JSON list of C-alpha atoms in Angstrom, two decimals:
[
{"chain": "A", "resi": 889, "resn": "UNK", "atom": "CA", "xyz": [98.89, 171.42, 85.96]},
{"chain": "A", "resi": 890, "resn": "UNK", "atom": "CA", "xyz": [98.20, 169.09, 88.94]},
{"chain": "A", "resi": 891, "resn": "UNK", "atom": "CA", "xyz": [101.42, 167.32, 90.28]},
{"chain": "A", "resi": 892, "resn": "UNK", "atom": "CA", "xyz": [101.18, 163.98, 91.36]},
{"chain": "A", "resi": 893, "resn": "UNK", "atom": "CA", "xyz": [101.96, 163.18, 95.06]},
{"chain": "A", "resi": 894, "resn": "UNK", "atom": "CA", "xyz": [104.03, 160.04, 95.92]},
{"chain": "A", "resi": 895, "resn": "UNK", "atom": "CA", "xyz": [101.03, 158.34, 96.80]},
{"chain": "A", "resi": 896, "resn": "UNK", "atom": "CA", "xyz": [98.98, 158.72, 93.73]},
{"chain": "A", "resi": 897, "resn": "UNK", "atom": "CA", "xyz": [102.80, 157.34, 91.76]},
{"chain": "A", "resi": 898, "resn": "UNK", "atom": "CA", "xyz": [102.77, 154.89, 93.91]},
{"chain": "A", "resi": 899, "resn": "UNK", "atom": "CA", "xyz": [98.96, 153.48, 92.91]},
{"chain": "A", "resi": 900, "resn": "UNK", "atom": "CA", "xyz": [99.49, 154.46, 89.12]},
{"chain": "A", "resi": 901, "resn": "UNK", "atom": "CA", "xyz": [102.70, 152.45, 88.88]},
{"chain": "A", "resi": 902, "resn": "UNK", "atom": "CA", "xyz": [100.48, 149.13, 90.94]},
{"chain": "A", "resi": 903, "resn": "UNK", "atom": "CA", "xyz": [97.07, 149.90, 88.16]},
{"chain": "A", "resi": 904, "resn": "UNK", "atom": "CA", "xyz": [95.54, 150.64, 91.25]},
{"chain": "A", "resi": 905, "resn": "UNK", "atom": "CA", "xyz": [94.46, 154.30, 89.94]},
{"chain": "A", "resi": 906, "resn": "UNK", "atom": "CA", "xyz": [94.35, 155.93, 86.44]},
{"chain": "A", "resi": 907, "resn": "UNK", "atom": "CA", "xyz": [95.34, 160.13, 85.90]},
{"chain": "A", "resi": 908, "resn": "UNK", "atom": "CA", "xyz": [93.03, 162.29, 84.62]},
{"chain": "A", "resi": 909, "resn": "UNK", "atom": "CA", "xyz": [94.72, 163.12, 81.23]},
{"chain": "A", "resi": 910, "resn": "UNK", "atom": "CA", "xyz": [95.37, 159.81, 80.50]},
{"chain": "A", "resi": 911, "resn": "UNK", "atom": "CA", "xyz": [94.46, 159.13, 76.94]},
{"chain": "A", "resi": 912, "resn": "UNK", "atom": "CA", "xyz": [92.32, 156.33, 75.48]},
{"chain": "A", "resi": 913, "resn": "UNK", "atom": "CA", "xyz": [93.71, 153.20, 74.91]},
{"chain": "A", "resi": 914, "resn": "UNK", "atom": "CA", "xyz": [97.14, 154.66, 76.22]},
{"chain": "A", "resi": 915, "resn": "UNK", "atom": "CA", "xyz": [99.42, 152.28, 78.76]},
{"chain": "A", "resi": 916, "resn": "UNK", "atom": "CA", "xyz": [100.57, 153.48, 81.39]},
{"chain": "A", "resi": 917, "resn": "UNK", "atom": "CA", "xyz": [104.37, 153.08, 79.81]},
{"chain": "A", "resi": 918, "resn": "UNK", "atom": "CA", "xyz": [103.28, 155.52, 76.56]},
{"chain": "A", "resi": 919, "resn": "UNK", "atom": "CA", "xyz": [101.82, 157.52, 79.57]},
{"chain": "A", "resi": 920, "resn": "UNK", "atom": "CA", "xyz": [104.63, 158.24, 81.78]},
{"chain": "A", "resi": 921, "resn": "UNK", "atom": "CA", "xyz": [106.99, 158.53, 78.29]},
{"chain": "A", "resi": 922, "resn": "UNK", "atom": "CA", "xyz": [104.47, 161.28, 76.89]},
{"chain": "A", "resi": 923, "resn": "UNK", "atom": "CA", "xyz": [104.58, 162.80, 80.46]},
{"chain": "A", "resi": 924, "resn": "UNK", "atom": "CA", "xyz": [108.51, 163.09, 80.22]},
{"chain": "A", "resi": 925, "resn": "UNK", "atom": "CA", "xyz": [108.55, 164.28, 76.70]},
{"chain": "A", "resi": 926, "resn": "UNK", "atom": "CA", "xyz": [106.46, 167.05, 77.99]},
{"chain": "A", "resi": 927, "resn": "UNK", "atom": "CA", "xyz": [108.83, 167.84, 80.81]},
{"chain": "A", "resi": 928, "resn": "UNK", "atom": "CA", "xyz": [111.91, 167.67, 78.58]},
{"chain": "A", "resi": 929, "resn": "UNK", "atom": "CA", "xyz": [110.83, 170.08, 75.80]},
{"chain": "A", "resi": 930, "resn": "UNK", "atom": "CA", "xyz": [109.45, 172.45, 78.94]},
{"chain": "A", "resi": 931, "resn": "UNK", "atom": "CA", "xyz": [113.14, 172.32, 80.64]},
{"chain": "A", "resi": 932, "resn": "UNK", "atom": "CA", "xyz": [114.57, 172.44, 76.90]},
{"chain": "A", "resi": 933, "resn": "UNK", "atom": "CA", "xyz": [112.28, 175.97, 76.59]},
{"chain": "A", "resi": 934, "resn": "UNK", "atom": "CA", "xyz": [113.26, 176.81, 79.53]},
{"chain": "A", "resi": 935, "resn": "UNK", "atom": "CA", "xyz": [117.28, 176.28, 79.22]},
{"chain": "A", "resi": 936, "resn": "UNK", "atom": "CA", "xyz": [117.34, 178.25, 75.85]},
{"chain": "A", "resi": 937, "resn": "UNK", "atom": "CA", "xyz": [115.32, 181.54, 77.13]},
{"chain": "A", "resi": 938, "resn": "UNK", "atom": "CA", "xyz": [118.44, 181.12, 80.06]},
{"chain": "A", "resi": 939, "resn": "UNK", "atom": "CA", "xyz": [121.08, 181.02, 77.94]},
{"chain": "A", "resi": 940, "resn": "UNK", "atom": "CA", "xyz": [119.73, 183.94, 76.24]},
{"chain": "A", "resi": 941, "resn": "UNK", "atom": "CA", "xyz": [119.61, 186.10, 79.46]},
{"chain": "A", "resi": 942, "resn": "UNK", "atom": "CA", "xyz": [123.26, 184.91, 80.31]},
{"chain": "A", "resi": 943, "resn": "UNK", "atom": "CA", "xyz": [124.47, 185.96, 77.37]},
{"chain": "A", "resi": 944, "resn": "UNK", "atom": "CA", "xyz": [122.69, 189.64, 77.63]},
{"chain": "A", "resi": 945, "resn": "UNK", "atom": "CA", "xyz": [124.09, 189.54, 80.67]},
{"chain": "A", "resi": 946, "resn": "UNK", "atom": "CA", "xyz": [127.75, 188.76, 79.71]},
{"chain": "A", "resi": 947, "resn": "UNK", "atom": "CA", "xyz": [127.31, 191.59, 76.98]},
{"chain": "A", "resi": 948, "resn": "UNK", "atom": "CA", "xyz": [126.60, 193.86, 79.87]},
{"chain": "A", "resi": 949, "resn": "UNK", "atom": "CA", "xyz": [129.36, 192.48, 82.12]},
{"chain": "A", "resi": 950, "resn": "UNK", "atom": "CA", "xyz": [132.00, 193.08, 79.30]},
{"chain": "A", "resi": 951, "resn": "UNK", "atom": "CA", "xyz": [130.77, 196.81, 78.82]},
{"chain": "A", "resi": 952, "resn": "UNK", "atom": "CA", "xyz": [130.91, 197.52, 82.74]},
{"chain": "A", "resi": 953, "resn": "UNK", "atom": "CA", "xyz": [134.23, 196.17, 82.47]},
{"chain": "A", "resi": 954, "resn": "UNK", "atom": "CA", "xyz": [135.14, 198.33, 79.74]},
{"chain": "A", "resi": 955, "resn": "UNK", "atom": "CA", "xyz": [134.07, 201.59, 81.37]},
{"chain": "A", "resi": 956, "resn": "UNK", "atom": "CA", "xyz": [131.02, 201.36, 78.85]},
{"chain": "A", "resi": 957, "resn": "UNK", "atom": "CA", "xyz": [133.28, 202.96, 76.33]},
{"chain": "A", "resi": 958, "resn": "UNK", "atom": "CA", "xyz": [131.58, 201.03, 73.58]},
{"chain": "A", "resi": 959, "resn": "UNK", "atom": "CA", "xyz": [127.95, 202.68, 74.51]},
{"chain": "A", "resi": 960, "resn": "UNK", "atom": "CA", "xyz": [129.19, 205.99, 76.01]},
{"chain": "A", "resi": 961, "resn": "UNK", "atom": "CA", "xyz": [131.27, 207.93, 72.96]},
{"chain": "A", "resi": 962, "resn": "UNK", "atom": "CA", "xyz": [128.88, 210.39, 71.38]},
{"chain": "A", "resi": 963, "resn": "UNK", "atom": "CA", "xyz": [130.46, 212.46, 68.31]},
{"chain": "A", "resi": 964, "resn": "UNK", "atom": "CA", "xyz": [134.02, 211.19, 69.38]},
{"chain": "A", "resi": 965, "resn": "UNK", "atom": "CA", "xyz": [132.88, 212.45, 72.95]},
{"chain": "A", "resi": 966, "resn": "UNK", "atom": "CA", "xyz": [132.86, 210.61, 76.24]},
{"chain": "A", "resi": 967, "resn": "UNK", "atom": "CA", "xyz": [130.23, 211.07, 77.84]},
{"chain": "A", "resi": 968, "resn": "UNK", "atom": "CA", "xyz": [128.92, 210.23, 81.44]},
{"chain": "A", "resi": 969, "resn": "UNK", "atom": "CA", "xyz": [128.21, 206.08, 81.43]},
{"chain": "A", "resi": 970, "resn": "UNK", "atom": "CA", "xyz": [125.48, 206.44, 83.83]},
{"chain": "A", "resi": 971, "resn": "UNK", "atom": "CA", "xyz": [123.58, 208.70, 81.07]},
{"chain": "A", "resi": 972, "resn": "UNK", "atom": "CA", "xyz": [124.76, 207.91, 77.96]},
{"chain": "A", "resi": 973, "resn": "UNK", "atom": "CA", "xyz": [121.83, 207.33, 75.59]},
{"chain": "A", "resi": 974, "resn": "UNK", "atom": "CA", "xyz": [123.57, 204.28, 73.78]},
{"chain": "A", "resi": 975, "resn": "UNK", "atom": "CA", "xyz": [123.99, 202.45, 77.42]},
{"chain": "A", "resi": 976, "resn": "UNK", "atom": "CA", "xyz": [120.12, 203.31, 78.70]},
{"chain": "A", "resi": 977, "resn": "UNK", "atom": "CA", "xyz": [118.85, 201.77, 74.92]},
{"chain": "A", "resi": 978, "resn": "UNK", "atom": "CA", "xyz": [121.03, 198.51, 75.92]},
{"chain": "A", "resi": 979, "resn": "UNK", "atom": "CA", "xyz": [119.69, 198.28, 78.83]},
{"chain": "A", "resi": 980, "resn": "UNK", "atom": "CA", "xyz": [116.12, 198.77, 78.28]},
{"chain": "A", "resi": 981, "resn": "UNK", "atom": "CA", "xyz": [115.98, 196.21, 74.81]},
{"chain": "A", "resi": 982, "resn": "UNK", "atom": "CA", "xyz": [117.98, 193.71, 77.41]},
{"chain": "A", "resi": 983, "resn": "UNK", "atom": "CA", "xyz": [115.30, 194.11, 80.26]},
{"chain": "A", "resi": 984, "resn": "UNK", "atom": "CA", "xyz": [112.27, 193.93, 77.77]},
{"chain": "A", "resi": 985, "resn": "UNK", "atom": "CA", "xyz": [113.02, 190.30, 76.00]},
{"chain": "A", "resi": 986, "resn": "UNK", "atom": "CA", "xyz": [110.49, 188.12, 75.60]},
{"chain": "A", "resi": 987, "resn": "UNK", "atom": "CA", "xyz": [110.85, 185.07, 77.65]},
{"chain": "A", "resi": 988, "resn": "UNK", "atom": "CA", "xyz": [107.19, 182.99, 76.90]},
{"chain": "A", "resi": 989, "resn": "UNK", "atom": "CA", "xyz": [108.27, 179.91, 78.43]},
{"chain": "A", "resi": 990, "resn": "UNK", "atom": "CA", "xyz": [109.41, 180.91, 81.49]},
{"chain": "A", "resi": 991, "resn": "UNK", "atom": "CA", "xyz": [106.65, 183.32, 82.19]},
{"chain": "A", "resi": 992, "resn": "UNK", "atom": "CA", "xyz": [104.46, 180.08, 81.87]},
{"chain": "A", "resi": 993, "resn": "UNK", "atom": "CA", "xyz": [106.28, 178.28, 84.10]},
{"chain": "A", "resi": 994, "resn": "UNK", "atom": "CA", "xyz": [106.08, 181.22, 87.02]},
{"chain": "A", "resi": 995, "resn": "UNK", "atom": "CA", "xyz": [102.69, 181.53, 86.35]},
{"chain": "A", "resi": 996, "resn": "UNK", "atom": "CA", "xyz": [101.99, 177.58, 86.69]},
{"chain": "A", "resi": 997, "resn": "UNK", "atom": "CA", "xyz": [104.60, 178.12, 90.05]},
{"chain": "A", "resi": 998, "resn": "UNK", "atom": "CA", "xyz": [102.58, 181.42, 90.73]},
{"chain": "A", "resi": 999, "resn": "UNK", "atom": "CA", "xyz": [99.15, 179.47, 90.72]},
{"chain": "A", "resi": 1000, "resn": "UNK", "atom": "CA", "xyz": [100.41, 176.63, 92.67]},
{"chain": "A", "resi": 1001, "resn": "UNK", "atom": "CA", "xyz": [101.52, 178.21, 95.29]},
{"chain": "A", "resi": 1002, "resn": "UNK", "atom": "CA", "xyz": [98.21, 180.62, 95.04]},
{"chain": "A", "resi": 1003, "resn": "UNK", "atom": "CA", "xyz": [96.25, 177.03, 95.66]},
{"chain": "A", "resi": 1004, "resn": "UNK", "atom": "CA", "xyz": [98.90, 175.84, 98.81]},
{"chain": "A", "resi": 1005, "resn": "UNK", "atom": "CA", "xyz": [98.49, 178.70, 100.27]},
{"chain": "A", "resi": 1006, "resn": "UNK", "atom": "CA", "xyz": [94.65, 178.92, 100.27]},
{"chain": "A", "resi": 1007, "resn": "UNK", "atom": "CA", "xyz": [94.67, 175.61, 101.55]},
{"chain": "A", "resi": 1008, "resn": "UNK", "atom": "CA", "xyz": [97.04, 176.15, 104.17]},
{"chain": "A", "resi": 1009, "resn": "UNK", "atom": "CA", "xyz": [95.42, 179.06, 105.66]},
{"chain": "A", "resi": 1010, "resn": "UNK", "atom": "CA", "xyz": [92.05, 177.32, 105.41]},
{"chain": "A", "resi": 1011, "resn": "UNK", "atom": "CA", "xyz": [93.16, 174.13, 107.02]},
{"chain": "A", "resi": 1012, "resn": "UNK", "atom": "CA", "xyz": [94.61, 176.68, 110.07]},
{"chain": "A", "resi": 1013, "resn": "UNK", "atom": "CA", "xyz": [91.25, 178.52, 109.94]},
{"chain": "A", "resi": 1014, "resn": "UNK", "atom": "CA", "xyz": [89.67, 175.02, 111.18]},
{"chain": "A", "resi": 1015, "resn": "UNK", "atom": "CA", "xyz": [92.17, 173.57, 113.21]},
{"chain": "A", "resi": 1016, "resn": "UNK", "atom": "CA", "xyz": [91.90, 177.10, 115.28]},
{"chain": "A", "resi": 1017, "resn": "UNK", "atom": "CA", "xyz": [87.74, 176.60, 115.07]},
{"chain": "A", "resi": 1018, "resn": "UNK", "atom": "CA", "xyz": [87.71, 173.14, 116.07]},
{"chain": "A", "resi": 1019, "resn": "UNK", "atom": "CA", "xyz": [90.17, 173.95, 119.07]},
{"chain": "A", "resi": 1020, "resn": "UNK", "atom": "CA", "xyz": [87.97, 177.30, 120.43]},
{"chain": "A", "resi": 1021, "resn": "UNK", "atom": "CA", "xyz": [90.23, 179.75, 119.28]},
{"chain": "A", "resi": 1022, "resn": "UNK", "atom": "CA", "xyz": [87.57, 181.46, 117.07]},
{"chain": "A", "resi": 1023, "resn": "UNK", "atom": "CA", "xyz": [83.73, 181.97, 118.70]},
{"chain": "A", "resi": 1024, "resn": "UNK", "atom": "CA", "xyz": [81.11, 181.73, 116.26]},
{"chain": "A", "resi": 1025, "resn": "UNK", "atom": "CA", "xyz": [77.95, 184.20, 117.63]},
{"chain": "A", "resi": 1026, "resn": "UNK", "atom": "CA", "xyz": [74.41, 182.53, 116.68]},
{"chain": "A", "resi": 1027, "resn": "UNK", "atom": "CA", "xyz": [73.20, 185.92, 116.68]}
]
């Protein structure tokens, strides 16, 4: 999704331009509301999958603190933490949740910065043509 710069806002907000996904027959109040809507239930997506990794991650923080008792007793037998079969099946269903919404959103990031960075390199790619730095051979 395409960000708007301050300058496109700016023309919006005076009905000087119109964006792309604006609907038919939709003001540019229902517009911006729509737009925020979408925003809030992305953040709201986003918060939740968060709160679920914090609290994985508090479960884990309380067994460290424990000595990992709680995943490390086999048959009424300690066993070593770092091995324990009960601790390494924690960890791997904790580091394998899904998280949908922010995997979107680091992908949208992901291609952003993808498109930035192309840009960026082929703006410097002409700035060093225009100024000599690279020698085109006709030949």
């Amino acid at each position: 999704m395409k960000r708007m710069t301050l300058i496109e806002m700016d023309g919006f907000l005076k009905g000087k331009c119109i964006s792309c996904d604006l609907k038919v027959n939709e003001t540019n109040a229902e517009y911006m509301v729509r737009k925020f809507a979408e925003a809030e239930a992305k953040c709201a997506a986003l918060a939740a999958e968060n709160a679920g990794l914090k609290s994985g991650a508090m479960d884990e923080i309380k067994v460290i603190n424990r000595g990992g008792q709680a995943y490390c007793v086999k048959d009424g037998v300690q066993v070593n933490p770092m091995y324990a079969r009960g601790w390494n099946d924690y960890r791997a269903k904790f580091l394998q949740s899904d998280t949908p919404a922010t995997d979107a959103f680091l992908a949208e990031i992901r291609a952003e910065a993808r498109n930035e960075g192309i840009n960026y390199t082929a703006s410097r790619l002409a700035a060093a043509f225009n100024h000599g730095f690279i020698n085109v051979n006709d030949g």
